JSON list of C-alpha atoms in Angstrom, two decimals:
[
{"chain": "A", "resi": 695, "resn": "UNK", "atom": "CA", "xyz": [0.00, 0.00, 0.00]},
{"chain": "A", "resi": 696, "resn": "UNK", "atom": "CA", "xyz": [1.67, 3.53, -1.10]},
{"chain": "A", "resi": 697, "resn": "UNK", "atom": "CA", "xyz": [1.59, 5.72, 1.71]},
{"chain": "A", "resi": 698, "resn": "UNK", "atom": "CA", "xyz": [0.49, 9.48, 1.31]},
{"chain": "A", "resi": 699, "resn": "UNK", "atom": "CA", "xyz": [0.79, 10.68, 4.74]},
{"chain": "A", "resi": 700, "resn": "UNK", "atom": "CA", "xyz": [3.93, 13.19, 5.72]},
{"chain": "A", "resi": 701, "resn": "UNK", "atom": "CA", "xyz": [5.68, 14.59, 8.43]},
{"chain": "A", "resi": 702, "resn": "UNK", "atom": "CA", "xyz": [8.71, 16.69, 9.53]},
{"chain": "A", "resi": 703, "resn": "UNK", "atom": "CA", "xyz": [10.46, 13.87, 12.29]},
{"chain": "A", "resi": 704, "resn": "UNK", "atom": "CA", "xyz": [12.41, 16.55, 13.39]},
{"chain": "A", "resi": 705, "resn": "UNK", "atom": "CA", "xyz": [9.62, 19.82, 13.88]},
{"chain": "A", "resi": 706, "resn": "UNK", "atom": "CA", "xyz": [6.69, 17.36, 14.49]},
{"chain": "A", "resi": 707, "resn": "UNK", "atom": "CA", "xyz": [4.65, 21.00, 14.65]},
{"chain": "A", "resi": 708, "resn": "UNK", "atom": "CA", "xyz": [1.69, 18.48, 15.20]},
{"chain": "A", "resi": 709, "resn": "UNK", "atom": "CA", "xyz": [2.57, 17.64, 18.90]},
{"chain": "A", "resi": 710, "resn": "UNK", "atom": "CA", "xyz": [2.67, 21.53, 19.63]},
{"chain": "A", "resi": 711, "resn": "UNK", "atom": "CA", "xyz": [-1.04, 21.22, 20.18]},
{"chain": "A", "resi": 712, "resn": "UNK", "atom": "CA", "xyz": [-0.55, 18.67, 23.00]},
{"chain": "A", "resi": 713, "resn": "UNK", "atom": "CA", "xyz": [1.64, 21.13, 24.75]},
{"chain": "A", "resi": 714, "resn": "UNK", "atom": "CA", "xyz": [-0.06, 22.95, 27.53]},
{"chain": "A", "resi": 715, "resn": "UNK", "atom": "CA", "xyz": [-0.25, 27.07, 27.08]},
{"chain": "A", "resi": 716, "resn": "UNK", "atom": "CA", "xyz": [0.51, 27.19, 30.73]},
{"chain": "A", "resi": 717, "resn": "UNK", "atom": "CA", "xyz": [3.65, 25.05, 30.50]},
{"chain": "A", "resi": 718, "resn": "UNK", "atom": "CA", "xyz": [6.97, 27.27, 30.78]},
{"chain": "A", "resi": 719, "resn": "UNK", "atom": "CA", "xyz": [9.44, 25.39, 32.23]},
{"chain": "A", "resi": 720, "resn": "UNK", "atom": "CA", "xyz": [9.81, 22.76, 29.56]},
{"chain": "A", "resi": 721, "resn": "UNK", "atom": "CA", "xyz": [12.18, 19.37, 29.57]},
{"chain": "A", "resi": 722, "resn": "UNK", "atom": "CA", "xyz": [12.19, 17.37, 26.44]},
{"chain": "A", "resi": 723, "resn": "UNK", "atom": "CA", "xyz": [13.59, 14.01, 26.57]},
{"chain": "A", "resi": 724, "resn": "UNK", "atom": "CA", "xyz": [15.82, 12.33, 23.59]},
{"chain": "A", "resi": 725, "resn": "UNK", "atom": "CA", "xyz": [15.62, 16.47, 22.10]},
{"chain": "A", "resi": 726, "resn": "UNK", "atom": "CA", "xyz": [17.35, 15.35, 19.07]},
{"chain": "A", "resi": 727, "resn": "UNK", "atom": "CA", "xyz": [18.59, 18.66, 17.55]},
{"chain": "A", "resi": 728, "resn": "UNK", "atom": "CA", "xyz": [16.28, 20.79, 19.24]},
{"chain": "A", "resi": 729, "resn": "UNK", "atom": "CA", "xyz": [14.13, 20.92, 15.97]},
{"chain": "A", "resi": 730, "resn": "UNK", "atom": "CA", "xyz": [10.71, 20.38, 17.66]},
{"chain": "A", "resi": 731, "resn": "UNK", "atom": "CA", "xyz": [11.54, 22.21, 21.49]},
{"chain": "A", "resi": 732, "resn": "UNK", "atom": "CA", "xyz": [13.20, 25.58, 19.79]},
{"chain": "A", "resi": 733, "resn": "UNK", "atom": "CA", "xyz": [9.34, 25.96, 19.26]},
{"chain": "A", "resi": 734, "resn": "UNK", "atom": "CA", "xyz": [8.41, 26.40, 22.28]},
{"chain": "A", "resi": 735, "resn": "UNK", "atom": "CA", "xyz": [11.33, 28.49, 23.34]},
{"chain": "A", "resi": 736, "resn": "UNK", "atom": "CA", "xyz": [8.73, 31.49, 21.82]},
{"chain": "A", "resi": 737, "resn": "UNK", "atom": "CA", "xyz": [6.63, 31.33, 24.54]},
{"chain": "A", "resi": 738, "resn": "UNK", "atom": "CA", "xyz": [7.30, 34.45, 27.05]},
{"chain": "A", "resi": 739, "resn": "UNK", "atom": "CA", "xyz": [9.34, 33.50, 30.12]},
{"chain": "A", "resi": 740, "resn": "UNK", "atom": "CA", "xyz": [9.80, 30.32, 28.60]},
{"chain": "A", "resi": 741, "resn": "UNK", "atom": "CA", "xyz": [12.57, 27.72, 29.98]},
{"chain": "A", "resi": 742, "resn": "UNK", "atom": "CA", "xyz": [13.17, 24.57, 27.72]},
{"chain": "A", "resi": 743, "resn": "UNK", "atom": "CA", "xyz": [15.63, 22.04, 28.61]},
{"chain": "A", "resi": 744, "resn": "UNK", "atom": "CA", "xyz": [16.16, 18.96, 26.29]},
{"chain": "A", "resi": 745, "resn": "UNK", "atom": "CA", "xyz": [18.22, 15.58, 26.83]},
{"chain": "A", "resi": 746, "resn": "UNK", "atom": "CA", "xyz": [19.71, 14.30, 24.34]},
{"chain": "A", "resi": 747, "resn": "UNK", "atom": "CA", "xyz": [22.33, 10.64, 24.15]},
{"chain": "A", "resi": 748, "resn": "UNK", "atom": "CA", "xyz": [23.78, 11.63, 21.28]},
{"chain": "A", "resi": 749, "resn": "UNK", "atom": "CA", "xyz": [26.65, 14.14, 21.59]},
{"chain": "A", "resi": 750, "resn": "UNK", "atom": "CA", "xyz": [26.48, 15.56, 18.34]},
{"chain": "A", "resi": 751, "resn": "UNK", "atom": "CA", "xyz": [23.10, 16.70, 18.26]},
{"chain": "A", "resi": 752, "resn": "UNK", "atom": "CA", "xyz": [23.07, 17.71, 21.92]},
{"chain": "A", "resi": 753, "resn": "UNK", "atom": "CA", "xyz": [25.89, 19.89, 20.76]},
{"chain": "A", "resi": 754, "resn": "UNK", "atom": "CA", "xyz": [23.71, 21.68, 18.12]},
{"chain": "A", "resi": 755, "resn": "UNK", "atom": "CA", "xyz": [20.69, 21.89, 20.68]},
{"chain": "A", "resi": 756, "resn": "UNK", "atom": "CA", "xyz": [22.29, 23.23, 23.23]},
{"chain": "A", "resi": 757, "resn": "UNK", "atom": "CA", "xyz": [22.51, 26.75, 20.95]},
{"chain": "A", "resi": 758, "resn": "UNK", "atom": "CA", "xyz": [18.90, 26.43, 20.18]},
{"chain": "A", "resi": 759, "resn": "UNK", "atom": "CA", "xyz": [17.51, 25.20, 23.95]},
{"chain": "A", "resi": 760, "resn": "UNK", "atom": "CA", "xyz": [17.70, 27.13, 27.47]},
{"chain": "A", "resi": 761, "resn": "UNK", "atom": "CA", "xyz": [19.85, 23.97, 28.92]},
{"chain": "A", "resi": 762, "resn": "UNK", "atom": "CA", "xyz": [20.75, 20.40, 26.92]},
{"chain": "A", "resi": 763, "resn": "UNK", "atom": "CA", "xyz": [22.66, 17.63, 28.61]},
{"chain": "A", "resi": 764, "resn": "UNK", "atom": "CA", "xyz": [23.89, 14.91, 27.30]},
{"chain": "A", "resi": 765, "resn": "UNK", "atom": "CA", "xyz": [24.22, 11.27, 28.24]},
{"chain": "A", "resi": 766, "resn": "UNK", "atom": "CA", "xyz": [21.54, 8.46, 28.56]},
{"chain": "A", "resi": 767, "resn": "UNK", "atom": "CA", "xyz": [17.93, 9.59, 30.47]},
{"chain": "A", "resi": 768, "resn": "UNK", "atom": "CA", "xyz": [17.49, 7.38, 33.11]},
{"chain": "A", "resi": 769, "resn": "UNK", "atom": "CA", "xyz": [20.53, 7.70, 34.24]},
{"chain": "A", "resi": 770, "resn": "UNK", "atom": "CA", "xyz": [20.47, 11.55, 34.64]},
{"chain": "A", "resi": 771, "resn": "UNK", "atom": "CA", "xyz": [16.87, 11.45, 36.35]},
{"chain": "A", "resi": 772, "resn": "UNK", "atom": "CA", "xyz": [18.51, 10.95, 40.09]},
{"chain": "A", "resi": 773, "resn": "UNK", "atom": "CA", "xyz": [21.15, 13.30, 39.37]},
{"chain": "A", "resi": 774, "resn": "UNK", "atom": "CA", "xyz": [21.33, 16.08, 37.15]},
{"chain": "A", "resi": 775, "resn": "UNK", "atom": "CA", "xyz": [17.84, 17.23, 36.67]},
{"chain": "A", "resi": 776, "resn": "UNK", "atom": "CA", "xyz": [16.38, 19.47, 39.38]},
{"chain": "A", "resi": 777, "resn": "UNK", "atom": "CA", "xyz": [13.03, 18.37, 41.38]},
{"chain": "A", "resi": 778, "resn": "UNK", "atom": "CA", "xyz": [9.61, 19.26, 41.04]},
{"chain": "A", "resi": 779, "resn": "UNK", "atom": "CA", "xyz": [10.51, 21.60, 38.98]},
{"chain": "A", "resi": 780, "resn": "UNK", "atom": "CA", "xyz": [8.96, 21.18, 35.48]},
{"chain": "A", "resi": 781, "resn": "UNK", "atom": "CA", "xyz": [5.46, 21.67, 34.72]},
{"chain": "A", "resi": 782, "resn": "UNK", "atom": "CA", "xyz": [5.68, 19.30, 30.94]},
{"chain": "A", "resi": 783, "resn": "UNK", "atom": "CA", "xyz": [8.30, 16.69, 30.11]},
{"chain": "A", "resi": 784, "resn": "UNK", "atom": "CA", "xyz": [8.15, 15.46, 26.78]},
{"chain": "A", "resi": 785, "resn": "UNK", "atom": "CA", "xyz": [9.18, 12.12, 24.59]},
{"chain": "A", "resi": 786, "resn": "UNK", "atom": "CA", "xyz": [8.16, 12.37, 20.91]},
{"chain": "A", "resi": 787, "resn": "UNK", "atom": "CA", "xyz": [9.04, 8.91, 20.10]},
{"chain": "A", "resi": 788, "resn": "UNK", "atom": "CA", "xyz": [11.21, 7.84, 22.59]},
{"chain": "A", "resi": 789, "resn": "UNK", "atom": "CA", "xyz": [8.93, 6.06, 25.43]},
{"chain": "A", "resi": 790, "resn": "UNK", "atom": "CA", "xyz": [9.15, 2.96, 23.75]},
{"chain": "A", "resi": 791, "resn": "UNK", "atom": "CA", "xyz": [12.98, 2.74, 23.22]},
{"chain": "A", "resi": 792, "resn": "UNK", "atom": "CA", "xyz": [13.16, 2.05, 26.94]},
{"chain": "A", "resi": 793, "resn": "UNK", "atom": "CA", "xyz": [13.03, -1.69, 28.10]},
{"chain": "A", "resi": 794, "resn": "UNK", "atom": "CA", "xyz": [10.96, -0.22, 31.03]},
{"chain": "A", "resi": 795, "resn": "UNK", "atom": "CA", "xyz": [8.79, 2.76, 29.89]},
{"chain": "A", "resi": 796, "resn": "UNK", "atom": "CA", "xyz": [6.28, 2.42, 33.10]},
{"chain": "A", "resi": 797, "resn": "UNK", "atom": "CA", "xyz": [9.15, 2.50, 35.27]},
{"chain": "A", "resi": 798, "resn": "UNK", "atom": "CA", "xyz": [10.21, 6.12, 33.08]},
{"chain": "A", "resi": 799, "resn": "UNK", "atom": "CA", "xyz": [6.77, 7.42, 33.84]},
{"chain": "A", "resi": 800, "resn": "UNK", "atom": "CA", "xyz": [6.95, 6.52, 37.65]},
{"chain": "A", "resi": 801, "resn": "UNK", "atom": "CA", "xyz": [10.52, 7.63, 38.04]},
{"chain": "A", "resi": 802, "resn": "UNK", "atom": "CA", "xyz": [10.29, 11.48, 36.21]},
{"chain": "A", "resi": 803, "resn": "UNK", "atom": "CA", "xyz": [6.89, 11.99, 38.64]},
{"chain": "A", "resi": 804, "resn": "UNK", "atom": "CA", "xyz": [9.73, 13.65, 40.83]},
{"chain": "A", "resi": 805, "resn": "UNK", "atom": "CA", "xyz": [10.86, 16.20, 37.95]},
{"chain": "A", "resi": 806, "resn": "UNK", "atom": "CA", "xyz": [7.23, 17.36, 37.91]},
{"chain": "A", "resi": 807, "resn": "UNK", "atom": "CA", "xyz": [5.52, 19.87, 39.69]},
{"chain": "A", "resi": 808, "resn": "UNK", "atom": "CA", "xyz": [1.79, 18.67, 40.94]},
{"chain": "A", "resi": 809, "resn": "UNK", "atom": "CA", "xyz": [-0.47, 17.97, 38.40]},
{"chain": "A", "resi": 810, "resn": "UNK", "atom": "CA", "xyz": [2.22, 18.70, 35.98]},
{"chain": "A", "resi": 811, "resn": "UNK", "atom": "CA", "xyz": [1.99, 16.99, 32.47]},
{"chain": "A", "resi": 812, "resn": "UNK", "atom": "CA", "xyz": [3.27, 14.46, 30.52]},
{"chain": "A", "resi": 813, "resn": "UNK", "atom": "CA", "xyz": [3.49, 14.97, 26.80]},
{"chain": "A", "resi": 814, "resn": "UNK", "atom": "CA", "xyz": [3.94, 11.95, 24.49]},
{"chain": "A", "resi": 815, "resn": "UNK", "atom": "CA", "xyz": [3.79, 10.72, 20.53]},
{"chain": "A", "resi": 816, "resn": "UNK", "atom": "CA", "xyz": [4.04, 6.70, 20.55]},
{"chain": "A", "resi": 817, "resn": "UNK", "atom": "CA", "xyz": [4.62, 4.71, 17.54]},
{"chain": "A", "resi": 818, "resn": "UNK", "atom": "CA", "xyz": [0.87, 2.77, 16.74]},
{"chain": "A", "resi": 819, "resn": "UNK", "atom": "CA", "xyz": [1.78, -0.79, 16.51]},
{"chain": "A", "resi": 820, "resn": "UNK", "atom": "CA", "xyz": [-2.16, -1.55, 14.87]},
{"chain": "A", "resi": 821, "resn": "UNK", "atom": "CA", "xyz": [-1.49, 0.99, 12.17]},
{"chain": "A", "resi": 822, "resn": "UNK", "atom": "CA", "xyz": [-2.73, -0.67, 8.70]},
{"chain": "A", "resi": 823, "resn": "UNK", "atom": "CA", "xyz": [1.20, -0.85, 7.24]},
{"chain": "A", "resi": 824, "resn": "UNK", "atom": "CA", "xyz": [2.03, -3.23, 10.52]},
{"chain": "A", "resi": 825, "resn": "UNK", "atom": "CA", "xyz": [-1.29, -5.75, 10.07]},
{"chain": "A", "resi": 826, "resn": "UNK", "atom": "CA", "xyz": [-1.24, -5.88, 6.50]},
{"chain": "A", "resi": 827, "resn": "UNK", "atom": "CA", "xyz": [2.32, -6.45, 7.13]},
{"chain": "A", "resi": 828, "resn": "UNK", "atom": "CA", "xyz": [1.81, -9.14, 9.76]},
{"chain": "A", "resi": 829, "resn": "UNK", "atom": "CA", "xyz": [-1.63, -10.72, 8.22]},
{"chain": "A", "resi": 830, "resn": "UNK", "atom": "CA", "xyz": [-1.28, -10.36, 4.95]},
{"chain": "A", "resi": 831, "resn": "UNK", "atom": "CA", "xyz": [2.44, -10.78, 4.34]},
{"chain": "A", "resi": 832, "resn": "UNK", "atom": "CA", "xyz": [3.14, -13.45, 7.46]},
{"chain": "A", "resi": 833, "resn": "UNK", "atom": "CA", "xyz": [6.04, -11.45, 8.50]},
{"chain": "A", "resi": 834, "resn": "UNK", "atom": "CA", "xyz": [7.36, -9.17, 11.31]},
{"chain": "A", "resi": 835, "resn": "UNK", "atom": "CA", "xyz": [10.87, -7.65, 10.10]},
{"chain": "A", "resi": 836, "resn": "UNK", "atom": "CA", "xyz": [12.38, -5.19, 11.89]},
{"chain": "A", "resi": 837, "resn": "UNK", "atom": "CA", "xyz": [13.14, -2.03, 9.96]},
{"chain": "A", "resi": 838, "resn": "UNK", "atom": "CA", "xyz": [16.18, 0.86, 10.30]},
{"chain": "A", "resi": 839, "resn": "UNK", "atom": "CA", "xyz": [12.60, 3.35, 10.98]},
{"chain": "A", "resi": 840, "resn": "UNK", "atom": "CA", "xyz": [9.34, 3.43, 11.76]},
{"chain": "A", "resi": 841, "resn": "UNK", "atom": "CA", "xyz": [6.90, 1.48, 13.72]},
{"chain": "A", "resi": 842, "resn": "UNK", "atom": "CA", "xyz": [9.36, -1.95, 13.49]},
{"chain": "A", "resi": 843, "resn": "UNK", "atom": "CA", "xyz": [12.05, 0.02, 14.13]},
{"chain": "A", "resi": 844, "resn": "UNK", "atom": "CA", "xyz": [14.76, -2.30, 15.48]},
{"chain": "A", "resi": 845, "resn": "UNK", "atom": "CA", "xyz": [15.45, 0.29, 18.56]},
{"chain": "A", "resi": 846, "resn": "UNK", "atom": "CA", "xyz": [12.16, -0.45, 19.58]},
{"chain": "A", "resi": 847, "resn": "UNK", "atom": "CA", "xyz": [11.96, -2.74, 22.82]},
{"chain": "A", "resi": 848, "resn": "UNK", "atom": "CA", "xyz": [8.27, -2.05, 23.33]},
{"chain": "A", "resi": 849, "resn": "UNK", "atom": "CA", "xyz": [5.57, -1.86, 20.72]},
{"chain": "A", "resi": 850, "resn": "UNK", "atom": "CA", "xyz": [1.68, -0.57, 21.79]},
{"chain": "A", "resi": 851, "resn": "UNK", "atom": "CA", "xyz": [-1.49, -0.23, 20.86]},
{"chain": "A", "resi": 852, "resn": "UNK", "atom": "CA", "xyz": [-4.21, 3.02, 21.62]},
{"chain": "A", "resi": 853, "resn": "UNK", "atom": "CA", "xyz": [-5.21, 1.14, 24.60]},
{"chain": "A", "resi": 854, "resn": "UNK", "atom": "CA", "xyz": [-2.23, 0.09, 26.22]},
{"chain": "A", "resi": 855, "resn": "UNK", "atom": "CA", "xyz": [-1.16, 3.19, 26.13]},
{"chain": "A", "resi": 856, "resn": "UNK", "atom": "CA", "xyz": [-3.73, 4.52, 28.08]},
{"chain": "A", "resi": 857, "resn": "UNK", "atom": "CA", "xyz": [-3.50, 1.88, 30.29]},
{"chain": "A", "resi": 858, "resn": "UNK", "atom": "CA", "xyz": [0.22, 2.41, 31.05]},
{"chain": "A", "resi": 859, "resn": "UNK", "atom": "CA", "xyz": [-0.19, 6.40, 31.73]},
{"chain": "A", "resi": 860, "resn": "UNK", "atom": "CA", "xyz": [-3.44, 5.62, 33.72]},
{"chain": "A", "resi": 861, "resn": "UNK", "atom": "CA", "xyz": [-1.43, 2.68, 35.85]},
{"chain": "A", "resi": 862, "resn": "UNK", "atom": "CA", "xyz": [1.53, 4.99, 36.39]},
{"chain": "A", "resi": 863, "resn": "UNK", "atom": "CA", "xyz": [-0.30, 7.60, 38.03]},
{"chain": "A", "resi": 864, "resn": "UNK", "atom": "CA", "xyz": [-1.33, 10.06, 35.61]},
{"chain": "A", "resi": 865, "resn": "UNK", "atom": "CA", "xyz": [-4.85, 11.21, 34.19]},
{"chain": "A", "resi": 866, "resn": "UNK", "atom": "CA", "xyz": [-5.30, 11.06, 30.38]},
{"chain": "A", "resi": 867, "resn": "UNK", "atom": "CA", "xyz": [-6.56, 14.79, 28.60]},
{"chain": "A", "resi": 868, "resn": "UNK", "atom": "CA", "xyz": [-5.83, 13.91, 25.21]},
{"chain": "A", "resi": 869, "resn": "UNK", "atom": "CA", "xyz": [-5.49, 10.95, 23.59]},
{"chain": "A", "resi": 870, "resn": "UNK", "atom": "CA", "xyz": [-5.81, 10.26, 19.77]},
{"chain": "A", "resi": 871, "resn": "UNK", "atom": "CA", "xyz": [-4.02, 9.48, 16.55]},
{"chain": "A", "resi": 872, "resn": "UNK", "atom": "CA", "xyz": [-1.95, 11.06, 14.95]},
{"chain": "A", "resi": 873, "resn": "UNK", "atom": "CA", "xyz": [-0.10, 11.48, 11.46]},
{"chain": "A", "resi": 874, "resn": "UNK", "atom": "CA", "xyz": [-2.85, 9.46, 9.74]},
{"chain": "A", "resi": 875, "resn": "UNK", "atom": "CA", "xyz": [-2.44, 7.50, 6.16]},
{"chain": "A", "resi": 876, "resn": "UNK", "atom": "CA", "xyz": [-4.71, 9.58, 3.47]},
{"chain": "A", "resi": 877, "resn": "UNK", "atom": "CA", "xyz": [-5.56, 5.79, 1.90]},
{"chain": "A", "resi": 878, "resn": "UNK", "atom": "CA", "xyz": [-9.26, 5.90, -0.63]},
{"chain": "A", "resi": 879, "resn": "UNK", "atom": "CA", "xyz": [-8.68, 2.27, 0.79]},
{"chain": "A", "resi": 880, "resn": "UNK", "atom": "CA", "xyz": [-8.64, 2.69, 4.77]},
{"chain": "A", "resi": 881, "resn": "UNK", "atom": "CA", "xyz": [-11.46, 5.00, 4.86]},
{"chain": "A", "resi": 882, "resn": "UNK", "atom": "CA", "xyz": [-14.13, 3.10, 2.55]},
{"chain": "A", "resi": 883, "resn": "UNK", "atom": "CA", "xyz": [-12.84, -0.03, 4.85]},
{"chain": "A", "resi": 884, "resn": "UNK", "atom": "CA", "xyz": [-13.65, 2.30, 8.29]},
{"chain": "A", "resi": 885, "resn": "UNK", "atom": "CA", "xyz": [-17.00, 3.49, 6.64]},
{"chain": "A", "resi": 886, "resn": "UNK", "atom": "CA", "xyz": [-18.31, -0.32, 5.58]},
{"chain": "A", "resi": 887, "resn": "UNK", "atom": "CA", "xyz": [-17.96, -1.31, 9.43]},
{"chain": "A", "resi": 888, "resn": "UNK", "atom": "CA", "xyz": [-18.77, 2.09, 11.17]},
{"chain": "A", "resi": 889, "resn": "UNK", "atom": "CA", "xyz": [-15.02, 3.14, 11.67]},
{"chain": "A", "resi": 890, "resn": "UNK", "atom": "CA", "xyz": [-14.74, 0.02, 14.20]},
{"chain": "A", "resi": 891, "resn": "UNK", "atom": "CA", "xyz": [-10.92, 0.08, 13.37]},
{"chain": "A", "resi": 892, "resn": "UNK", "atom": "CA", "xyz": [-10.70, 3.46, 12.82]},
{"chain": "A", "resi": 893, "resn": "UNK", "atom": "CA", "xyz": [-7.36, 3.92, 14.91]},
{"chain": "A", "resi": 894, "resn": "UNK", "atom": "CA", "xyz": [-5.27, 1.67, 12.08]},
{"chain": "A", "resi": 895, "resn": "UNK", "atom": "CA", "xyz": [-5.09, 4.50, 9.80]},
{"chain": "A", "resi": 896, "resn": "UNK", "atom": "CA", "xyz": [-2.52, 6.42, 12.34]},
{"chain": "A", "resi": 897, "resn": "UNK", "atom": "CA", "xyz": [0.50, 6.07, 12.42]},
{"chain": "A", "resi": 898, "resn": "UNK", "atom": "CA", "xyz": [1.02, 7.42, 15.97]},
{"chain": "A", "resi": 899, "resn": "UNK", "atom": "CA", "xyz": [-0.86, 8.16, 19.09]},
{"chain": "A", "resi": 900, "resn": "UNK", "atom": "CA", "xyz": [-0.66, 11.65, 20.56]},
{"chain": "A", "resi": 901, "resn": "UNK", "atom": "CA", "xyz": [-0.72, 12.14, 24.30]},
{"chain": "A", "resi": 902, "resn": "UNK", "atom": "CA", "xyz": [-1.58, 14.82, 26.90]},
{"chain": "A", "resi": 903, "resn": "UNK", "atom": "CA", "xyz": [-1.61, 13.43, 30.33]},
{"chain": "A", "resi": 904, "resn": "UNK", "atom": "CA", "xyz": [-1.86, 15.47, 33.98]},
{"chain": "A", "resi": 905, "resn": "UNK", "atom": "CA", "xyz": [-0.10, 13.61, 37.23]},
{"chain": "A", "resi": 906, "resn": "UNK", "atom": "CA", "xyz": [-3.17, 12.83, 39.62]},
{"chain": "A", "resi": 907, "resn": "UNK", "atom": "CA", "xyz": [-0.93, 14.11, 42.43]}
]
């Protein structure tokens, strides 16, 4: 199936939305560049920090982001990261590159300020590519990108996700797809059975969650 959907990896202006106006002291976790958090840095008496593993592009970040530090997240949680003092960390694609991402959500509840947020975009694993993919073609090969992504140690579905957030602690504002395939295909197959599967056409699900605390 050709694909007509598109995205900027880097900008990904479409999680903007999921960022809270009132959010102003900003962490962003595996920052990349700074492509997507030098957006937010427009926001008056805006602070936005980023982590980033990679040296190189924590390098070019830090010129574009309030504070960047480099080295692997978990790691820097207990140490170099002040607490309670964020009110919105967030991983655009990164949650499930952790073998543990629960244990992530429980464990950066001490960065945040009360009822401080949680933003997140999270790789679909029941987007149409992966079943025809899986049902169709019998296979599951890991890719260099995307949803198969060999990086990848945890794959998820719309409600898992929910249920992780809501089983870590946090209440769920906004949850729905994102960066959806524009297939004639996938939307005569949603209208025949009353959009039943109507989360397969995305390729990723947005997320805006609040700590209940």
């Amino acid at each position: 199936m050709s694909e007509t959907y598109a995205y900027n990896y880097l900008s990904r202006q479409e999680m903007l939305a999921f960022v809270p106006d009132s959010a102003l002291k900003i962490l962003e976790v595996g920052c990349g560049d700074g492509s997507f958090a030098v957006q937010l840095t427009t926001r008056k008496d805006s602070e936005i920090w980023g982590v980033e593993k990679h040296e190189y592009s924590a390098e070019i970040a830090s010129g574009r982001l309030h504070k960047v530090i480099s080295g692997d997240f978990e790691s820097i949680i207990g140490s170099q990261l002040p607490v309670k003092y964020f009110d919105c960390i967030i991983f655009n694609d990164v949650l499930e590159h952790f073998h543990y991402p629960e244990r992530v959500l429980i464990r950066i509840k001490e960065l945040l300020v009360p009822h401080g947020f949680v933003v997140a975009s999270i790789p679909n694993f029941r987007y149409v590519g992966n079943l025809l993919e899986i049902l169709i073609k019998k296979d599951f090969q890991y890719k260099s990108s995307g949803i198969l992504d060999y990086t990848h140690f945890r794959f998820f579905t719309q409600k898992s996700i929910n249920r992780m957030f809501a089983e870590s602690g946090y209440e769920l504002k906004i949850s729905k797809g994102i960066n959806g395939t524009n297939s004639l295909k996938v939307k005569l197959f949603n209208i025949i059975i009353l959009n039943y599967f109507s989360d397969i056409k995305f390729m990723q699900i947005g997320i805006q969650a609040q700590l209940t605390e």
